[in-house]
């Protein structure tokens, strides 16, 4: 069961365009992380957001965490072919007992940026 | 720091055979996780180790699956009597203590194909 819904599932755009990817959940997470994954490789961490309302920028990428810590967005400005990949959001759920934790992933948004 | 290393990268096995995968985490990371990813899906949590202790196992992990992390260093994931439904990418990740909020470092995965 995927607790995080990502939209859109697929996105194909031209180089230079802007785009936004959304990640929504009915659950509250202690933090939310965005990863980028290329075919045949493991996910690579882009950013972690922890505080409700937090905004982080990474070059042309802007990440926002919702005030209620249930949703997040990723905005890419002037997309380039090198941005092509699978973008995954993941929420961290910690259990009070035993110090256990679990990262719950969405299905991802497959982005293709055409030259 | 060479990152998280997984071996083998690819494994093709006949149905009914046993397979074992290895994960070498970043040396100072005390937390280690196994995830499984099938086509079109985000990674799904399998199990979590803090040092040598296995603190959580997903219901996805049937009794054919077993994971170990002797001495709190490398980890192995064994699948007994493999089935075609076990075909997937098996990902290992590690993180450092309470700073798990900073995100996980994933390996490149082991792609299992059961024929």
PDB file of C-alpha atoms in Angstrom:
ATOM      1  CA  UNK A   1       0.000   0.000   0.000  1.00  0.00           C
ATOM      2  CA  UNK A   2       1.478   3.325  -1.122  1.00  0.00           C
ATOM      3  CA  UNK A   3       0.728   6.008   1.465  1.00  0.00           C
ATOM      4  CA  UNK A   4       2.268   8.750  -0.656  1.00  0.00           C
ATOM      5  CA  UNK A   5       0.569   9.786  -3.874  1.00  0.00           C
ATOM      6  CA  UNK A   6       2.718  11.418  -6.509  1.00  0.00           C
ATOM      7  CA  UNK A   7       1.460  13.312  -9.506  1.00  0.00           C
ATOM      8  CA  UNK A   8       1.812  13.344 -12.355  1.00  0.00           C
ATOM      9  CA  UNK A   9       3.011   9.784 -12.867  1.00  0.00           C
ATOM     10  CA  UNK A  10       4.606  10.669 -16.224  1.00  0.00           C
ATOM     11  CA  UNK A  11       5.767  14.027 -17.541  1.00  0.00           C
ATOM     12  CA  UNK A  12       7.388  14.776 -20.889  1.00  0.00           C
ATOM     13  CA  UNK A  13       8.456  18.350 -21.562  1.00  0.00           C
ATOM     14  CA  UNK A  14      10.771  20.395 -23.775  1.00  0.00           C
ATOM     15  CA  UNK A  15      14.094  21.777 -22.630  1.00  0.00           C
ATOM     16  CA  UNK A  16      13.679  25.154 -20.976  1.00  0.00           C
ATOM     17  CA  UNK A  17      10.172  24.584 -19.635  1.00  0.00           C
ATOM     18  CA  UNK A  18       9.243  24.721 -15.952  1.00  0.00           C
ATOM     19  CA  UNK A  19       7.484  21.911 -14.105  1.00  0.00           C
ATOM     20  CA  UNK A  20       6.089  20.987 -10.713  1.00  0.00           C
ATOM     21  CA  UNK A  21       5.747  17.531  -9.212  1.00  0.00           C
ATOM     22  CA  UNK A  22       3.452  16.900  -6.245  1.00  0.00           C
ATOM     23  CA  UNK A  23       3.582  14.474  -3.344  1.00  0.00           C
ATOM     24  CA  UNK A  24       0.515  14.103  -1.113  1.00  0.00           C
ATOM     25  CA  UNK A  25      -0.404  11.995   1.875  1.00  0.00           C
ATOM     26  CA  UNK A  26      -3.047  11.749   4.559  1.00  0.00           C
ATOM     27  CA  UNK A  27      -0.305  10.905   7.071  1.00  0.00           C
ATOM     28  CA  UNK A  28       2.096  13.189   8.897  1.00  0.00           C
ATOM     29  CA  UNK A  29       5.782  12.431   8.492  1.00  0.00           C
ATOM     30  CA  UNK A  30       8.711  13.474  10.661  1.00  0.00           C
ATOM     31  CA  UNK A  31      10.527  14.448   7.479  1.00  0.00           C
ATOM     32  CA  UNK A  32      10.100  14.119   3.767  1.00  0.00           C
ATOM     33  CA  UNK A  33      12.839  13.327   1.317  1.00  0.00           C
ATOM     34  CA  UNK A  34      13.148  13.642  -2.454  1.00  0.00           C
ATOM     35  CA  UNK A  35      15.256  11.234  -4.475  1.00  0.00           C
ATOM     36  CA  UNK A  36      16.162  10.946  -8.135  1.00  0.00           C
ATOM     37  CA  UNK A  37      16.677   7.535  -9.670  1.00  0.00           C
ATOM     38  CA  UNK A  38      18.140   6.600 -13.041  1.00  0.00           C
ATOM     39  CA  UNK A  39      17.462   3.260 -14.751  1.00  0.00           C
ATOM     40  CA  UNK A  40      19.378   0.371 -13.173  1.00  0.00           C
ATOM     41  CA  UNK A  41      20.629   2.458 -10.258  1.00  0.00           C
ATOM     42  CA  UNK A  42      19.569   3.132  -6.699  1.00  0.00           C
ATOM     43  CA  UNK A  43      17.819   6.365  -5.675  1.00  0.00           C
ATOM     44  CA  UNK A  44      20.062   9.344  -4.935  1.00  0.00           C
ATOM     45  CA  UNK A  45      19.027  11.799  -2.238  1.00  0.00           C
ATOM     46  CA  UNK A  46      18.281  15.329  -3.448  1.00  0.00           C
ATOM     47  CA  UNK A  47      16.947  16.994  -0.306  1.00  0.00           C
ATOM     48  CA  UNK A  48      15.355  16.421   3.095  1.00  0.00           C
ATOM     49  CA  UNK A  49      12.681  18.784   4.436  1.00  0.00           C
ATOM     50  CA  UNK A  50      11.807  18.632   8.110  1.00  0.00           C
ATOM     51  CA  UNK A  51       9.873  21.733   9.188  1.00  0.00           C
ATOM     52  CA  UNK A  52       6.322  22.463   8.034  1.00  0.00           C
ATOM     53  CA  UNK A  53       6.370  25.285   5.481  1.00  0.00           C
ATOM     54  CA  UNK A  54      10.067  24.797   4.796  1.00  0.00           C
ATOM     55  CA  UNK A  55      11.417  25.748   1.367  1.00  0.00           C
ATOM     56  CA  UNK A  56      14.777  24.531   0.106  1.00  0.00           C
ATOM     57  CA  UNK A  57      16.521  25.415  -3.131  1.00  0.00           C
ATOM     58  CA  UNK A  58      19.077  23.315  -4.948  1.00  0.00           C
ATOM     59  CA  UNK A  59      20.199  25.220  -8.059  1.00  0.00           C
ATOM     60  CA  UNK A  60      17.170  25.069 -10.387  1.00  0.00           C
ATOM     61  CA  UNK A  61      15.188  22.812  -8.035  1.00  0.00           C
ATOM     62  CA  UNK A  62      12.874  24.211  -5.348  1.00  0.00           C
ATOM     63  CA  UNK A  63      11.386  21.914  -2.707  1.00  0.00           C
ATOM     64  CA  UNK A  64       8.526  22.844  -0.402  1.00  0.00           C
ATOM     65  CA  UNK A  65       7.119  20.999   2.607  1.00  0.00           C
ATOM     66  CA  UNK A  66       3.476  21.652   3.440  1.00  0.00           C
ATOM     67  CA  UNK A  67       2.559  23.427   6.664  1.00  0.00           C
ATOM     68  CA  UNK A  68       0.913  20.270   8.019  1.00  0.00           C
ATOM     69  CA  UNK A  69       3.888  18.101   6.970  1.00  0.00           C
ATOM     70  CA  UNK A  70       1.674  15.890   4.835  1.00  0.00           C
ATOM     71  CA  UNK A  71       2.559  17.089   1.361  1.00  0.00           C
ATOM     72  CA  UNK A  72       5.452  18.421  -0.652  1.00  0.00           C
ATOM     73  CA  UNK A  73       6.254  19.773  -4.084  1.00  0.00           C
ATOM     74  CA  UNK A  74       9.282  19.863  -6.324  1.00  0.00           C
ATOM     75  CA  UNK A  75       9.577  22.667  -8.862  1.00  0.00           C
ATOM     76  CA  UNK A  76      12.205  22.620 -11.611  1.00  0.00           C
ATOM     77  CA  UNK A  77      12.979  25.805 -13.492  1.00  0.00           C
ATOM     78  CA  UNK A  78      14.291  25.749 -17.062  1.00  0.00           C
ATOM     79  CA  UNK A  79      14.466  21.963 -17.254  1.00  0.00           C
ATOM     80  CA  UNK A  80      17.412  20.372 -19.022  1.00  0.00           C
ATOM     81  CA  UNK A  81      17.803  16.902 -20.591  1.00  0.00           C
ATOM     82  CA  UNK A  82      20.083  15.984 -17.689  1.00  0.00           C
ATOM     83  CA  UNK A  83      17.089  16.342 -15.356  1.00  0.00           C
ATOM     84  CA  UNK A  84      15.512  13.270 -16.961  1.00  0.00           C
ATOM     85  CA  UNK A  85      14.845  10.543 -14.398  1.00  0.00           C
ATOM     86  CA  UNK A  86      12.432   9.094 -11.861  1.00  0.00           C
ATOM     87  CA  UNK A  87      11.698  11.507  -9.028  1.00  0.00           C
ATOM     88  CA  UNK A  88      10.622   9.815  -5.794  1.00  0.00           C
ATOM     89  CA  UNK A  89       9.257  11.371  -2.650  1.00  0.00           C
ATOM     90  CA  UNK A  90       9.600   9.447   0.604  1.00  0.00           C
ATOM     91  CA  UNK A  91       8.236  10.105   4.070  1.00  0.00           C
ATOM     92  CA  UNK A  92      10.069   9.049   7.209  1.00  0.00           C
ATOM     93  CA  UNK A  93       7.930   7.336   9.814  1.00  0.00           C
ATOM     94  CA  UNK A  94       9.466   6.701  13.181  1.00  0.00           C
ATOM     95  CA  UNK A  95       8.087   4.340  15.812  1.00  0.00           C
ATOM     96  CA  UNK A  96       8.248   5.467  19.397  1.00  0.00           C
ATOM     97  CA  UNK A  97       9.268   2.047  20.647  1.00  0.00           C
ATOM     98  CA  UNK A  98      12.604   0.496  19.801  1.00  0.00           C
ATOM     99  CA  UNK A  99      13.882   3.390  17.733  1.00  0.00           C
ATOM    100  CA  UNK A 100      12.649   1.788  14.561  1.00  0.00           C
ATOM    101  CA  UNK A 101      11.971   3.829  11.469  1.00  0.00           C
ATOM    102  CA  UNK A 102      10.766   3.301   7.954  1.00  0.00           C
ATOM    103  CA  UNK A 103      11.006   5.341   4.761  1.00  0.00           C
ATOM    104  CA  UNK A 104       7.770   5.111   2.775  1.00  0.00           C
ATOM    105  CA  UNK A 105       8.068   5.882  -0.937  1.00  0.00           C
ATOM    106  CA  UNK A 106       5.619   7.119  -3.518  1.00  0.00           C
ATOM    107  CA  UNK A 107       5.476   5.496  -6.960  1.00  0.00           C
ATOM    108  CA  UNK A 108       7.483   8.296  -8.471  1.00  0.00           C
ATOM    109  CA  UNK A 109       7.179  10.735 -11.343  1.00  0.00           C
ATOM    110  CA  UNK A 110       8.993   9.741 -14.506  1.00  0.00           C
ATOM    111  CA  UNK A 111      10.304  12.926 -16.084  1.00  0.00           C
ATOM    112  CA  UNK A 112      11.584  13.147 -19.650  1.00  0.00           C
ATOM    113  CA  UNK A 113      13.130  16.408 -20.840  1.00  0.00           C
ATOM    114  CA  UNK A 114      13.470  16.514 -24.601  1.00  0.00           C
ATOM    115  CA  UNK A 115      16.243  18.605 -26.200  1.00  0.00           C
TER     116      UNK A 115
ATOM    117  CA  UNK B   1      34.066   6.450   1.556  1.00  0.00           C
ATOM    118  CA  UNK B   2      33.028   4.290  -1.372  1.00  0.00           C
ATOM    119  CA  UNK B   3      29.288   4.472  -0.692  1.00  0.00           C
ATOM    120  CA  UNK B   4      26.970   1.504  -0.295  1.00  0.00           C
ATOM    121  CA  UNK B   5      28.111  -1.548  -2.226  1.00  0.00           C
ATOM    122  CA  UNK B   6      25.813  -4.356  -3.341  1.00  0.00           C
ATOM    123  CA  UNK B   7      26.744  -7.678  -4.884  1.00  0.00           C
ATOM    124  CA  UNK B   8      25.971  -9.146  -7.252  1.00  0.00           C
ATOM    125  CA  UNK B   9      24.534  -6.442  -9.525  1.00  0.00           C
ATOM    126  CA  UNK B  10      22.514  -8.990 -11.449  1.00  0.00           C
ATOM    127  CA  UNK B  11      21.332 -12.496 -10.624  1.00  0.00           C
ATOM    128  CA  UNK B  12      19.378 -14.884 -12.828  1.00  0.00           C
ATOM    129  CA  UNK B  13      18.150 -18.008 -11.093  1.00  0.00           C
ATOM    130  CA  UNK B  14      15.780 -20.851 -11.724  1.00  0.00           C
ATOM    131  CA  UNK B  15      12.563 -21.068  -9.763  1.00  0.00           C
ATOM    132  CA  UNK B  16      13.057 -23.039  -6.566  1.00  0.00           C
ATOM    133  CA  UNK B  17      16.711 -22.154  -6.128  1.00  0.00           C
ATOM    134  CA  UNK B  18      18.092 -20.190  -3.172  1.00  0.00           C
ATOM    135  CA  UNK B  19      19.871 -16.868  -3.665  1.00  0.00           C
ATOM    136  CA  UNK B  20      21.867 -14.624  -1.348  1.00  0.00           C
ATOM    137  CA  UNK B  21      22.683 -10.964  -1.788  1.00  0.00           C
ATOM    138  CA  UNK B  22      25.271  -8.942   0.064  1.00  0.00           C
ATOM    139  CA  UNK B  23      25.295  -5.295   1.127  1.00  0.00           C
ATOM    140  CA  UNK B  24      28.276  -3.383   2.469  1.00  0.00           C
ATOM    141  CA  UNK B  25      27.047  -0.099   3.974  1.00  0.00           C
ATOM    142  CA  UNK B  26      29.043   3.074   4.559  1.00  0.00           C
ATOM    143  CA  UNK B  27      31.391   2.056   7.362  1.00  0.00           C
ATOM    144  CA  UNK B  28      30.260   4.541  10.030  1.00  0.00           C
ATOM    145  CA  UNK B  29      26.525   4.066   9.352  1.00  0.00           C
ATOM    146  CA  UNK B  30      24.823   2.028  12.057  1.00  0.00           C
ATOM    147  CA  UNK B  31      21.449   1.745  10.312  1.00  0.00           C
ATOM    148  CA  UNK B  32      20.890  -0.546   7.361  1.00  0.00           C
ATOM    149  CA  UNK B  33      17.732  -1.103   5.317  1.00  0.00           C
ATOM    150  CA  UNK B  34      16.581  -3.473   2.611  1.00  0.00           C
ATOM    151  CA  UNK B  35      13.993  -2.418   0.040  1.00  0.00           C
ATOM    152  CA  UNK B  36      12.472  -4.109  -2.990  1.00  0.00           C
ATOM    153  CA  UNK B  37      11.441  -2.275  -6.156  1.00  0.00           C
ATOM    154  CA  UNK B  38       9.407  -3.634  -9.024  1.00  0.00           C
ATOM    155  CA  UNK B  39       8.827  -1.969 -12.383  1.00  0.00           C
ATOM    156  CA  UNK B  40       6.706   1.159 -12.152  1.00  0.00           C
ATOM    157  CA  UNK B  41       6.718   1.206  -8.373  1.00  0.00           C
ATOM    158  CA  UNK B  42       8.654   3.031  -5.703  1.00  0.00           C
ATOM    159  CA  UNK B  43      10.883   1.040  -3.353  1.00  0.00           C
ATOM    160  CA  UNK B  44       9.008  -1.003  -0.732  1.00  0.00           C
ATOM    161  CA  UNK B  45      10.424  -1.497   2.745  1.00  0.00           C
ATOM    162  CA  UNK B  46      11.544  -5.013   3.660  1.00  0.00           C
ATOM    163  CA  UNK B  47      13.594  -4.817   6.842  1.00  0.00           C
ATOM    164  CA  UNK B  48      15.715  -2.562   9.056  1.00  0.00           C
ATOM    165  CA  UNK B  49      18.796  -3.152  11.193  1.00  0.00           C
ATOM    166  CA  UNK B  50      20.237  -0.921  13.865  1.00  0.00           C
ATOM    167  CA  UNK B  51      23.751  -2.241  14.349  1.00  0.00           C
ATOM    168  CA  UNK B  52      23.293  -6.041  14.427  1.00  0.00           C
ATOM    169  CA  UNK B  53      19.705  -5.963  15.698  1.00  0.00           C
ATOM    170  CA  UNK B  54      16.878  -6.487  13.211  1.00  0.00           C
ATOM    171  CA  UNK B  55      14.279  -4.048  14.558  1.00  0.00           C
ATOM    172  CA  UNK B  56      11.552  -4.265  11.981  1.00  0.00           C
ATOM    173  CA  UNK B  57      10.389  -6.608   9.245  1.00  0.00           C
ATOM    174  CA  UNK B  58       7.705  -5.922   6.691  1.00  0.00           C
ATOM    175  CA  UNK B  59       4.789  -8.289   6.209  1.00  0.00           C
ATOM    176  CA  UNK B  60       6.120  -8.494   2.634  1.00  0.00           C
ATOM    177  CA  UNK B  61       8.984 -10.544   4.034  1.00  0.00           C
ATOM    178  CA  UNK B  62       7.646 -14.087   3.931  1.00  0.00           C
ATOM    179  CA  UNK B  63       9.308 -16.941   5.787  1.00  0.00           C
ATOM    180  CA  UNK B  64      11.317 -17.632   2.619  1.00  0.00           C
ATOM    181  CA  UNK B  65      13.203 -14.390   3.186  1.00  0.00           C
ATOM    182  CA  UNK B  66      15.841 -13.946   5.864  1.00  0.00           C
ATOM    183  CA  UNK B  67      18.258 -11.125   6.518  1.00  0.00           C
ATOM    184  CA  UNK B  68      21.254 -10.939   8.792  1.00  0.00           C
ATOM    185  CA  UNK B  69      23.770  -8.331   9.820  1.00  0.00           C
ATOM    186  CA  UNK B  70      26.448 -10.091  11.840  1.00  0.00           C
ATOM    187  CA  UNK B  71      28.669  -7.781  13.882  1.00  0.00           C
ATOM    188  CA  UNK B  72      26.708  -4.790  12.665  1.00  0.00           C
ATOM    189  CA  UNK B  73      28.728  -4.429   9.483  1.00  0.00           C
ATOM    190  CA  UNK B  74      27.714  -5.988   6.149  1.00  0.00           C
ATOM    191  CA  UNK B  75      24.301  -7.570   5.650  1.00  0.00           C
ATOM    192  CA  UNK B  76      22.981 -10.492   3.644  1.00  0.00           C
ATOM    193  CA  UNK B  77      19.493 -11.087   2.292  1.00  0.00           C
ATOM    194  CA  UNK B  78      18.648 -14.695   1.443  1.00  0.00           C
ATOM    195  CA  UNK B  79      15.620 -15.859  -0.514  1.00  0.00           C
ATOM    196  CA  UNK B  80      14.861 -19.560  -0.333  1.00  0.00           C
ATOM    197  CA  UNK B  81      12.849 -21.493  -2.915  1.00  0.00           C
ATOM    198  CA  UNK B  82      12.623 -18.483  -5.230  1.00  0.00           C
ATOM    199  CA  UNK B  83       9.399 -17.783  -7.111  1.00  0.00           C
ATOM    200  CA  UNK B  84       8.834 -15.740 -10.270  1.00  0.00           C
ATOM    201  CA  UNK B  85       7.133 -13.089  -8.148  1.00  0.00           C
ATOM    202  CA  UNK B  86      10.434 -12.498  -6.363  1.00  0.00           C
ATOM    203  CA  UNK B  87      11.857 -10.944  -9.532  1.00  0.00           C
ATOM    204  CA  UNK B  88      12.679  -7.346  -8.621  1.00  0.00           C
ATOM    205  CA  UNK B  89      15.465  -4.904  -7.818  1.00  0.00           C
ATOM    206  CA  UNK B  90      16.665  -5.400  -4.247  1.00  0.00           C
ATOM    207  CA  UNK B  91      18.063  -2.195  -2.794  1.00  0.00           C
ATOM    208  CA  UNK B  92      20.158  -1.721   0.311  1.00  0.00           C
ATOM    209  CA  UNK B  93      20.568   1.624   2.050  1.00  0.00           C
ATOM    210  CA  UNK B  94      22.358   2.904   5.118  1.00  0.00           C
ATOM    211  CA  UNK B  95      22.145   5.961   7.342  1.00  0.00           C
ATOM    212  CA  UNK B  96      23.808   7.390  10.411  1.00  0.00           C
ATOM    213  CA  UNK B  97      22.015   7.115  13.742  1.00  0.00           C
ATOM    214  CA  UNK B  98      19.364   9.659  14.629  1.00  0.00           C
ATOM    215  CA  UNK B  99      20.496  11.701  11.668  1.00  0.00           C
ATOM    216  CA  UNK B 100      18.388   9.441   9.495  1.00  0.00           C
ATOM    217  CA  UNK B 101      16.409  12.534   8.757  1.00  0.00           C
ATOM    218  CA  UNK B 102      19.270  13.570   6.531  1.00  0.00           C
ATOM    219  CA  UNK B 103      18.403  10.819   4.132  1.00  0.00           C
ATOM    220  CA  UNK B 104      19.586   7.423   3.169  1.00  0.00           C
ATOM    221  CA  UNK B 105      22.453   6.407   0.917  1.00  0.00           C
ATOM    222  CA  UNK B 106      21.342   3.658  -1.445  1.00  0.00           C
ATOM    223  CA  UNK B 107      23.432   1.098  -3.236  1.00  0.00           C
ATOM    224  CA  UNK B 108      23.018   0.404  -6.945  1.00  0.00           C
ATOM    225  CA  UNK B 109      20.873  -2.627  -6.167  1.00  0.00           C
ATOM    226  CA  UNK B 110      20.804  -6.278  -7.150  1.00  0.00           C
ATOM    227  CA  UNK B 111      18.471  -7.093 -10.036  1.00  0.00           C
ATOM    228  CA  UNK B 112      16.994 -10.556  -9.510  1.00  0.00           C
ATOM    229  CA  UNK B 113      15.336 -12.440 -12.347  1.00  0.00           C
ATOM    230  CA  UNK B 114      13.665 -15.752 -11.539  1.00  0.00           C
ATOM    231  CA  UNK B 115      13.037 -17.893 -14.615  1.00  0.00           C
TER     232      UNK B 115
END
